[in-house]
Amino acid sequence: MHDLVPLVLRGLQLLFAIILLGMTGYLVSNTTGRYYGYHFSSPSQVAYMLFNAVWTLYIDPHLNVPVPALPYLALGPRFLPSSFNNKVIHLTLDALTAIFWFAGFIALAAWYGDHDYCLGRACGVIVATCVFGAFEW
């Protein structure tokens, strides 16, 4: 039972990261383009949340090959030899990922709260991205 709880939490983390990857990809595509000849790009807060989703799915723990973060953190303690399974690496990756998610959803919520207008259908997606980002944190 105690071994199942971390796997379930990592599974939820994976599910939320995939959902956030889709939502932030939608926001980037919806907030980038041209409007009457003026080029505009997506806000940096949205791009940062996209980075967070990609970071959560793929990080490089040993600086030689990209490794999916969640399978490494979830299954590494159980199946990898101790030379690849360092507790300091796990703690560092988890702490860094938590800091990234906290900064991302707070920045996106602050950016969205400063605007009195809405970007169409993207308003609900921005709010949902903030909520899922808080859950991911």
PDB file of N, CA and C in Angstrom, residues 1 10 12 15 18 22 31-32 41-42 44 50 57 60 70 80 86 98 109 111 117 120 129-130:
ATOM      1  N   MET A   1       0.818  -1.195   0.000  1.00  0.00           N
ATOM      2  CA  MET A   1       0.000   0.000   0.000  1.00  0.00           C
ATOM      3  C   MET A   1       0.860   1.257   0.000  1.00  0.00           C
ATOM      4  N   ARG A  10       2.517  10.240  -8.796  1.00  0.00           N
ATOM      5  CA  ARG A  10       3.273  10.499 -10.033  1.00  0.00           C
ATOM      6  C   ARG A  10       2.384  10.341 -11.258  1.00  0.00           C
ATOM      7  N   LEU A  12      -0.845  11.046 -11.351  1.00  0.00           N
ATOM      8  CA  LEU A  12      -1.624  12.284 -11.411  1.00  0.00           C
ATOM      9  C   LEU A  12      -0.769  13.439 -11.913  1.00  0.00           C
ATOM     10  N   LEU A  15      -0.586  13.027 -15.625  1.00  0.00           N
ATOM     11  CA  LEU A  15      -1.858  13.400 -16.246  1.00  0.00           C
ATOM     12  C   LEU A  15      -2.023  14.916 -16.297  1.00  0.00           C
ATOM     13  N   ILE A  18       0.291  16.482 -18.923  1.00  0.00           N
ATOM     14  CA  ILE A  18      -0.202  16.300 -20.297  1.00  0.00           C
ATOM     15  C   ILE A  18      -1.368  17.247 -20.571  1.00  0.00           C
ATOM     16  N   GLY A  22      -1.367  20.480 -23.340  1.00  0.00           N
ATOM     17  CA  GLY A  22      -2.395  20.771 -24.337  1.00  0.00           C
ATOM     18  C   GLY A  22      -2.999  22.153 -24.174  1.00  0.00           C
ATOM     19  N   THR A  31      -2.875  33.069 -28.846  1.00  0.00           N
ATOM     20  CA  THR A  31      -2.419  34.422 -28.524  1.00  0.00           C
ATOM     21  C   THR A  31      -1.223  34.852 -29.369  1.00  0.00           C
ATOM     22  N   THR A  32      -0.954  34.132 -30.444  1.00  0.00           N
ATOM     23  CA  THR A  32       0.130  34.494 -31.356  1.00  0.00           C
ATOM     24  C   THR A  32      -0.462  34.708 -32.739  1.00  0.00           C
ATOM     25  N   SER A  41       2.928  38.313 -30.141  1.00  0.00           N
ATOM     26  CA  SER A  41       3.303  36.971 -29.695  1.00  0.00           C
ATOM     27  C   SER A  41       2.634  36.671 -28.361  1.00  0.00           C
ATOM     28  N   SER A  42       2.681  35.417 -27.981  1.00  0.00           N
ATOM     29  CA  SER A  42       2.035  35.023 -26.736  1.00  0.00           C
ATOM     30  C   SER A  42       2.773  35.627 -25.547  1.00  0.00           C
ATOM     31  N   SER A  44       4.770  36.028 -22.119  1.00  0.00           N
ATOM     32  CA  SER A  44       5.852  35.201 -21.592  1.00  0.00           C
ATOM     33  C   SER A  44       5.359  34.268 -20.488  1.00  0.00           C
ATOM     34  N   LEU A  50       4.191  26.617 -20.653  1.00  0.00           N
ATOM     35  CA  LEU A  50       4.481  25.576 -21.636  1.00  0.00           C
ATOM     36  C   LEU A  50       5.833  24.935 -21.332  1.00  0.00           C
ATOM     37  N   LEU A  57       7.736  16.677 -18.181  1.00  0.00           N
ATOM     38  CA  LEU A  57       7.728  15.442 -18.954  1.00  0.00           C
ATOM     39  C   LEU A  57       9.131  14.990 -19.354  1.00  0.00           C
ATOM     40  N   ASP A  60      16.745  16.319 -18.018  1.00  0.00           N
ATOM     41  CA  ASP A  60      18.007  15.635 -18.249  1.00  0.00           C
ATOM     42  C   ASP A  60      18.747  15.476 -16.923  1.00  0.00           C
ATOM     43  N   LEU A  70       8.995  12.000 -14.991  1.00  0.00           N
ATOM     44  CA  LEU A  70       8.114  11.287 -14.079  1.00  0.00           C
ATOM     45  C   LEU A  70       8.402   9.796 -14.002  1.00  0.00           C
ATOM     46  N   LEU A  80      16.027   0.972 -10.915  1.00  0.00           N
ATOM     47  CA  LEU A  80      17.364   1.358 -11.372  1.00  0.00           C
ATOM     48  C   LEU A  80      18.413   1.004 -10.324  1.00  0.00           C
ATOM     49  N   ASN A  86      20.019   8.369  -7.335  1.00  0.00           N
ATOM     50  CA  ASN A  86      20.588   9.175  -6.267  1.00  0.00           C
ATOM     51  C   ASN A  86      19.473   9.986  -5.606  1.00  0.00           C
ATOM     52  N   ALA A  98       8.909  21.929  -8.475  1.00  0.00           N
ATOM     53  CA  ALA A  98       7.904  22.605  -7.649  1.00  0.00           C
ATOM     54  C   ALA A  98       8.071  24.120  -7.705  1.00  0.00           C
ATOM     55  N   ALA A 109      -1.529  33.810 -13.207  1.00  0.00           N
ATOM     56  CA  ALA A 109      -2.697  34.355 -12.515  1.00  0.00           C
ATOM     57  C   ALA A 109      -2.573  35.861 -12.312  1.00  0.00           C
ATOM     58  N   TRP A 111      -0.855  37.925 -14.247  1.00  0.00           N
ATOM     59  CA  TRP A 111      -1.009  38.539 -15.575  1.00  0.00           C
ATOM     60  C   TRP A 111      -2.476  38.585 -15.968  1.00  0.00           C
ATOM     61  N   TYR A 117     -10.134  42.762 -19.879  1.00  0.00           N
ATOM     62  CA  TYR A 117     -10.759  42.194 -21.065  1.00  0.00           C
ATOM     63  C   TYR A 117     -10.413  40.713 -21.159  1.00  0.00           C
ATOM     64  N   GLY A 120     -11.435  35.986 -25.624  1.00  0.00           N
ATOM     65  CA  GLY A 120     -12.370  35.073 -26.270  1.00  0.00           C
ATOM     66  C   GLY A 120     -12.456  33.765 -25.500  1.00  0.00           C
ATOM     67  N   THR A 129      -5.743  26.673 -16.718  1.00  0.00           N
ATOM     68  CA  THR A 129      -4.297  26.476 -16.669  1.00  0.00           C
ATOM     69  C   THR A 129      -3.743  26.894 -15.312  1.00  0.00           C
ATOM     70  N   CYS A 130      -4.252  27.983 -14.771  1.00  0.00           N
ATOM     71  CA  CYS A 130      -3.820  28.402 -13.433  1.00  0.00           C
ATOM     72  C   CYS A 130      -4.208  27.364 -12.383  1.00  0.00           C
TER      73      CYS A 130
END
